[in-house]
CSV table of C-alpha atoms in Angstrom, one decimal:
chain,number,residue,atom,x,y,z
A,1,MET,CA,35.4,-22.3,18.6
A,2,SER,CA,35.1,-18.5,18.6
A,3,ASP,CA,35.1,-18.6,14.8
A,4,ASP,CA,32.1,-21.0,14.8
A,5,ARG,CA,30.2,-18.8,17.1
A,6,ALA,CA,30.8,-15.6,15.2
A,7,PRO,CA,28.2,-16.2,12.4
A,8,ASN,CA,25.6,-17.1,15.0
A,9,ALA,CA,26.3,-14.0,17.0
A,10,ALA,CA,26.1,-11.8,13.9
A,11,THR,CA,22.8,-13.4,12.9
A,12,GLU,CA,21.4,-13.1,16.3
A,13,ALA,CA,22.3,-9.4,16.5
A,14,PHE,CA,20.8,-8.7,13.0
A,15,LEU,CA,17.6,-10.6,13.8
A,16,THR,CA,17.3,-8.7,17.2
A,17,HIS,CA,17.3,-5.4,15.4
A,18,ARG,CA,15.7,-6.4,12.1
A,19,ASN,CA,12.3,-4.8,12.6
A,20,LEU,CA,14.0,-1.5,13.6
A,21,LEU,CA,16.2,-1.7,10.5
A,22,PHE,CA,13.3,-2.4,8.2
A,23,THR,CA,11.4,0.6,9.7
A,24,VAL,CA,14.4,2.9,9.2
A,25,ALA,CA,14.8,1.8,5.6
A,26,TYR,CA,11.0,2.0,4.9
A,27,GLU,CA,10.7,5.5,6.3
A,28,MET,CA,13.5,6.6,4.1
A,29,LEU,CA,12.2,4.9,1.0
A,30,GLY,CA,8.4,4.6,1.3
A,31,SER,CA,8.7,1.1,-0.3
A,32,ALA,CA,8.7,-2.2,1.5
A,33,ALA,CA,10.3,-3.9,-1.5
A,34,ASP,CA,13.2,-1.4,-1.6
A,35,ALA,CA,13.5,-1.6,2.2
A,36,GLU,CA,13.9,-5.4,2.0
A,37,ASP,CA,16.6,-5.0,-0.6
A,38,VAL,CA,18.4,-2.6,1.7
A,39,LEU,CA,18.2,-5.1,4.5
A,40,GLN,CA,19.8,-7.7,2.3
A,41,GLU,CA,22.7,-5.4,1.6
A,42,THR,CA,22.9,-4.5,5.2
A,43,TRP,CA,23.2,-8.2,6.2
A,44,LEU,CA,25.9,-8.8,3.6
A,45,ARG,CA,28.0,-6.0,5.0
A,46,TRP,CA,27.2,-6.9,8.7
A,47,ALA,CA,28.2,-10.5,8.1
A,48,GLY,CA,31.8,-9.3,7.3
A,49,VAL,CA,32.2,-7.1,10.3
A,50,ASP,CA,34.5,-8.1,13.2
A,51,LEU,CA,32.0,-8.0,16.1
A,52,ALA,CA,34.8,-7.5,18.6
A,53,THR,CA,35.4,-4.0,17.2
A,54,VAL,CA,31.7,-3.0,17.5
A,55,ARG,CA,30.8,-1.0,20.6
A,56,ASP,CA,27.1,-0.5,19.9
A,57,GLN,CA,25.6,-3.1,17.6
A,58,ARG,CA,22.3,-1.2,17.2
A,59,ALA,CA,24.0,2.0,16.2
A,60,TYR,CA,26.4,0.2,13.8
A,61,LEU,CA,23.5,-1.7,12.1
A,62,VAL,CA,21.5,1.5,11.8
A,63,ARG,CA,24.5,3.2,10.2
A,64,ILE,CA,24.9,0.5,7.6
A,65,THR,CA,21.2,0.5,6.9
A,66,THR,CA,21.1,4.3,6.5
A,67,ARG,CA,24.0,4.4,4.1
A,68,GLN,CA,22.5,1.6,2.0
A,69,ALA,CA,19.1,3.4,2.1
A,70,LEU,CA,20.7,6.7,0.9
A,71,THR,CA,22.2,4.9,-2.0
A,72,ARG,CA,18.9,3.3,-2.9
A,73,LEU,CA,17.0,6.5,-2.4
A,74,ARG,CA,19.1,8.4,-5.0
A,75,THR,CA,18.4,5.5,-7.4
A,76,VAL,CA,14.6,5.4,-6.9
A,77,ALA,CA,14.4,9.2,-7.0
A,78,ARG,CA,15.3,9.0,-10.7
A,79,ARG,CA,12.9,6.1,-11.2
A,80,ARG,CA,10.0,8.0,-9.7
A,81,GLU,CA,10.6,10.9,-12.0
A,82,SER,CA,9.2,8.7,-14.8
A,83,TYR,CA,6.5,7.1,-12.7
A,84,VAL,CA,3.0,7.2,-14.4
A,85,GLY,CA,0.7,9.4,-12.3
A,86,PRO,CA,1.1,10.3,-8.7
A,87,TRP,CA,3.5,8.1,-6.6
A,88,LEU,CA,2.3,6.9,-3.2
A,89,PRO,CA,4.1,4.9,-0.6
A,90,GLU,CA,3.6,1.2,-0.4
A,91,PRO,CA,1.0,0.5,2.3
A,92,LEU,CA,1.7,-1.8,5.2
A,93,LEU,CA,-0.8,-3.8,7.1
A,94,THR,CA,0.3,-3.1,10.7
A,95,ALA,CA,-0.6,-4.5,14.1
A,96,PRO,CA,-3.2,-2.7,16.2
A,97,ASP,CA,-0.6,-1.9,18.9
A,98,VAL,CA,1.4,0.2,16.5
A,99,ALA,CA,-1.1,3.0,16.9
A,100,ASP,CA,-0.3,3.1,20.7
A,101,ASP,CA,3.1,4.5,19.8
A,102,VAL,CA,1.9,7.8,18.5
A,103,GLU,CA,5.2,9.0,17.2
A,104,LEU,CA,6.0,5.8,15.4
A,105,ALA,CA,2.4,5.7,13.9
A,106,GLU,CA,2.7,9.3,12.7
A,107,SER,CA,6.2,8.7,11.2
A,108,ILE,CA,5.0,5.8,9.0
A,109,SER,CA,1.7,7.3,8.0
A,110,MET,CA,1.0,7.9,4.3
A,111,ALA,CA,0.7,11.6,4.9
A,112,MET,CA,4.1,11.8,6.7
A,113,LEU,CA,5.9,9.6,4.2
A,114,LEU,CA,4.6,12.0,1.4
A,115,VAL,CA,6.0,14.9,3.4
A,116,LEU,CA,9.3,13.1,3.7
A,117,GLU,CA,9.4,12.7,-0.1
A,118,THR,CA,9.8,16.5,-0.3
A,119,LEU,CA,13.1,16.4,1.7
A,120,THR,CA,16.5,15.8,0.1
A,121,PRO,CA,17.9,12.3,0.8
A,122,THR,CA,20.3,13.6,3.5
A,123,GLU,CA,17.6,15.7,5.1
A,124,ARG,CA,15.3,12.7,5.2
A,125,ALA,CA,17.9,10.5,6.7
A,126,VAL,CA,18.8,13.0,9.4
A,127,PHE,CA,15.1,13.7,10.2
A,128,VAL,CA,14.2,10.1,10.5
A,129,LEU,CA,17.2,9.1,12.6
A,130,ARG,CA,16.9,12.1,14.9
A,131,GLU,CA,13.1,12.7,15.3
A,132,VAL,CA,11.9,9.1,15.0
A,133,PHE,CA,14.7,7.0,16.4
A,134,ALA,CA,16.3,9.5,18.7
A,135,LEU,CA,19.9,8.9,17.6
A,136,ASP,CA,22.6,11.2,18.9
A,137,TYR,CA,24.0,13.8,16.4
A,138,ASP,CA,27.4,12.2,16.4
A,139,GLU,CA,25.8,8.8,15.4
A,140,ILE,CA,23.8,10.5,12.7
A,141,ALA,CA,26.9,12.3,11.4
A,142,GLU,CA,28.7,9.0,11.0
A,143,ALA,CA,25.7,7.5,9.2
A,144,VAL,CA,25.4,10.3,6.7
A,145,ASP,CA,29.1,11.1,6.5
A,146,LYS,CA,28.7,14.8,7.6
A,147,LYS,CA,30.2,16.8,10.4
A,148,VAL,CA,28.1,17.1,13.6
A,149,ALA,CA,27.6,20.8,13.2
A,150,ALA,CA,26.3,20.3,9.6
A,151,VAL,CA,23.9,17.6,10.8
A,152,ARG,CA,22.5,19.9,13.5
A,153,GLN,CA,21.7,22.5,10.8
A,154,ILE,CA,20.2,19.9,8.5
A,155,ALA,CA,18.0,18.6,11.3
A,156,HIS,CA,16.8,22.1,12.1
A,157,ARG,CA,16.0,22.8,8.5
A,158,ALA,CA,14.2,19.4,8.0
A,159,ARG,CA,12.1,19.9,11.2
A,160,GLU,CA,10.9,23.3,10.0
A,161,HIS,CA,10.1,21.9,6.6
A,162,VAL,CA,8.1,19.0,8.1
A,163,ALA,CA,6.4,21.1,10.7
A,164,ALA,CA,5.0,23.3,8.0
A,165,ARG,CA,3.4,20.4,6.3
A,166,ARG,CA,2.3,17.9,8.9
A,167,PRO,CA,-1.3,17.6,10.2
A,168,ARG,CA,-2.3,20.8,12.0
A,169,GLN,CA,-3.9,19.1,15.0
A,170,ALA,CA,-3.2,15.8,16.5
A,171,VAL,CA,-6.1,13.3,16.2
A,172,SER,CA,-6.6,10.5,18.6
A,173,PRO,CA,-6.9,6.9,17.3
A,174,ALA,CA,-10.6,7.0,18.5
A,175,GLU,CA,-11.3,10.2,16.5
A,176,ASN,CA,-9.5,8.7,13.6
A,177,ARG,CA,-11.6,5.6,13.7
A,178,ALA,CA,-14.9,7.5,14.1
A,179,ALA,CA,-14.1,9.7,11.0
A,180,LEU,CA,-13.2,6.7,9.0
A,181,GLN,CA,-16.3,4.8,10.0
A,182,ALA,CA,-18.4,7.8,8.9
A,183,PHE,CA,-16.5,7.8,5.6
A,184,GLN,CA,-17.0,4.1,5.2
A,185,ARG,CA,-20.7,4.3,5.8
A,186,ALA,CA,-21.0,7.1,3.2
A,187,VAL,CA,-19.1,4.9,0.7
A,188,ASP,CA,-21.2,1.8,1.6
A,189,THR,CA,-24.5,3.6,1.2
A,190,GLY,CA,-23.5,5.9,-1.6
A,191,ASP,CA,-24.8,8.8,0.5
A,192,VAL,CA,-23.2,11.9,-1.2
A,193,GLN,CA,-24.3,14.3,1.5
A,194,SER,CA,-22.8,12.1,4.3
A,195,LEU,CA,-19.6,12.0,2.3
A,196,LEU,CA,-19.5,15.8,2.0
A,197,ASN,CA,-20.0,16.1,5.8
A,198,VAL,CA,-16.7,14.3,6.6
A,199,LEU,CA,-14.5,15.9,3.8
A,200,ALA,CA,-12.7,19.1,4.4
A,201,PRO,CA,-13.4,21.8,1.7
A,202,ASP,CA,-9.9,21.6,0.4
A,203,VAL,CA,-9.5,17.8,0.6
A,204,VAL,CA,-6.9,16.3,-1.7
A,205,LEU,CA,-7.3,12.9,-3.4
A,206,LEU,CA,-4.2,11.1,-4.7
A,207,SER,CA,-4.5,7.7,-6.5
A,208,ASP,CA,-1.6,5.5,-7.6
A,209,GLY,CA,-2.2,3.0,-10.3
A,210,GLY,CA,1.4,2.8,-11.4
A,211,GLY,CA,0.3,2.8,-15.1
A,212,VAL,CA,-1.2,-0.6,-14.6
A,213,LYS,CA,-4.6,0.2,-13.0
A,214,ARG,CA,-6.8,3.2,-13.8
A,215,ALA,CA,-6.2,6.1,-11.5
A,216,VAL,CA,-6.7,9.9,-11.3
A,217,PRO,CA,-3.7,11.2,-13.2
A,218,ARG,CA,-3.1,14.2,-11.0
A,219,PRO,CA,-4.2,15.4,-7.5
A,220,LEU,CA,-7.9,16.1,-7.2
A,221,VAL,CA,-8.7,19.0,-4.9
A,222,GLY,CA,-12.0,20.0,-3.3
A,223,ALA,CA,-14.8,18.2,-1.6
A,224,ASP,CA,-17.3,18.6,-4.4
A,225,LYS,CA,-14.9,17.2,-7.0
A,226,VAL,CA,-13.9,14.3,-4.8
A,227,THR,CA,-17.5,13.5,-3.9
A,228,ARG,CA,-18.5,13.5,-7.6
A,229,LEU,CA,-15.7,11.2,-8.5
A,230,PHE,CA,-16.7,8.8,-5.7
A,231,GLY,CA,-20.4,9.0,-6.8
A,232,VAL,CA,-19.5,8.1,-10.4
A,233,GLY,CA,-17.2,5.3,-9.3
A,234,LEU,CA,-19.8,3.8,-6.9
A,235,GLU,CA,-22.4,3.8,-9.6
A,236,GLN,CA,-20.1,2.0,-12.0
A,237,VAL,CA,-19.1,-0.8,-9.6
A,238,GLY,CA,-22.4,-1.3,-7.9
A,239,ASP,CA,-22.8,-4.4,-5.7
A,240,ALA,CA,-19.3,-5.7,-6.8
A,241,LEU,CA,-17.8,-3.3,-4.2
A,242,SER,CA,-17.0,-4.3,-0.6
A,243,VAL,CA,-15.1,-2.3,2.0
A,244,GLU,CA,-13.1,-3.6,4.9
A,245,ALA,CA,-11.8,-1.5,7.8
A,246,THR,CA,-8.2,-2.3,8.8
A,247,GLN,CA,-5.1,-0.6,10.0
A,248,VAL,CA,-2.5,0.5,7.5
A,249,ASN,CA,0.8,2.3,8.4
A,250,GLY,CA,-0.4,2.7,12.0
A,251,HIS,CA,-3.7,4.3,11.1
A,252,PRO,CA,-7.2,3.2,10.3
A,253,ALA,CA,-7.7,2.6,6.5
A,254,LEU,CA,-10.0,0.8,4.1
A,255,ILE,CA,-9.3,-2.2,1.9
A,256,ILE,CA,-11.4,-1.9,-1.2
A,257,ARG,CA,-12.5,-5.1,-3.0
A,258,LEU,CA,-14.2,-5.7,-6.3
A,259,ASP,CA,-15.9,-9.1,-6.7
A,260,GLY,CA,-13.9,-10.2,-3.7
A,261,GLU,CA,-10.5,-9.3,-5.1
A,262,VAL,CA,-8.4,-6.5,-3.5
A,263,ASP,CA,-8.6,-3.5,-5.8
A,264,GLY,CA,-6.7,-1.1,-3.6
A,265,VAL,CA,-6.1,0.5,-0.2
A,266,LEU,CA,-7.6,3.8,0.8
A,267,ALA,CA,-5.7,5.7,3.6
A,268,VAL,CA,-6.8,9.0,5.0
A,269,ARG,CA,-5.3,12.1,6.6
A,270,LEU,CA,-7.3,13.9,9.2
A,271,ASP,CA,-7.0,17.5,10.4
A,272,GLN,CA,-9.4,18.9,13.0
A,273,GLY,CA,-11.8,16.0,12.6
A,274,LEU,CA,-12.2,16.2,8.8
A,275,VAL,CA,-10.7,14.2,6.0
A,276,THR,CA,-8.1,16.4,4.3
A,277,GLY,CA,-6.2,13.7,2.4
A,278,LEU,CA,-7.3,10.5,0.6
A,279,TYR,CA,-4.6,8.2,-0.7
A,280,TYR,CA,-5.8,5.4,-2.9
A,281,VAL,CA,-3.1,2.8,-3.8
A,282,ARG,CA,-4.2,0.6,-6.7
A,283,ASN,CA,-0.9,-0.4,-8.2
A,284,PRO,CA,-0.8,-4.2,-7.8
A,285,ASP,CA,2.9,-4.2,-7.2
A,286,LYS,CA,2.3,-2.2,-4.0
A,287,LEU,CA,-0.5,-4.3,-2.5
A,288,SER,CA,1.4,-7.5,-1.3
A,289,ARG,CA,1.9,-6.1,2.2
A,290,VAL,CA,-1.8,-5.8,3.0
A,291,ALA,CA,-2.2,-9.6,2.9
A,292,TYR,CA,-0.2,-10.0,6.2
A,293,GLU,CA,1.0,-7.8,9.0
A,294,THR,CA,4.4,-6.2,8.8
A,295,ALA,CA,6.3,-5.6,12.1
A,296,VAL,CA,7.7,-2.1,12.6
A,297,SER,CA,9.5,-0.8,15.6
A,298,ARG,CA,11.7,2.0,17.0
């Protein structure tokens, strides 16, 4: 009888922690598709575990997921070296309450995921597990196959690296929405001056077409340049353009449609009340997760 119950117990434990495991994998990979593949591998390994030997199922599952994500991360890193144009994370349509967990929302933001891209795979795993999911150092050491002392050093180095690159001032969800609404009005009306008013002088625009859709081939820096690009683009599309406010990766964002079809997702980074980063994902392979909400959790 115990043998019959074992698969159900394994499934129940996996499903209980699935959203957490997905979030761990996604934060390490920046790709929902890759995160789902990691979860498949995690399940296959978890299904073969003797649950009687597992003291902490959550920690054990996170450890499996982390190891699989590290393997996948090293593979995709080589793939991204040949990516056409700037690479951006895959945007997720998230529930409104995700923004209430400020730390979770920041950790999955497009801006933070791009910062995490600059870490080594092990640094990224240690940072995510410690700073976002609050795992103990000994648990992280088991997950990344390092000594605890080494993990502490890696965590310190990763924190300093991220701190130097994260937004300079925390912005409340209300301020975030207000700035995005101003930006949306400027795009809707084609008012160049209004657009300039909400852009920081050193704003950076990144667009990801994946070699399939037309996109800016390299980062565009400066409010004047970004405004001119938007001005030209708005003239070209005319009335075919429609803009919908939504929440992506725990933050307000815009879904851009042309003739009713999703053209891309525009996420923003805000520092001190101004837009400092614009992330426009047009690659069709990365837009499936804006058709429905994806559950994330800590």
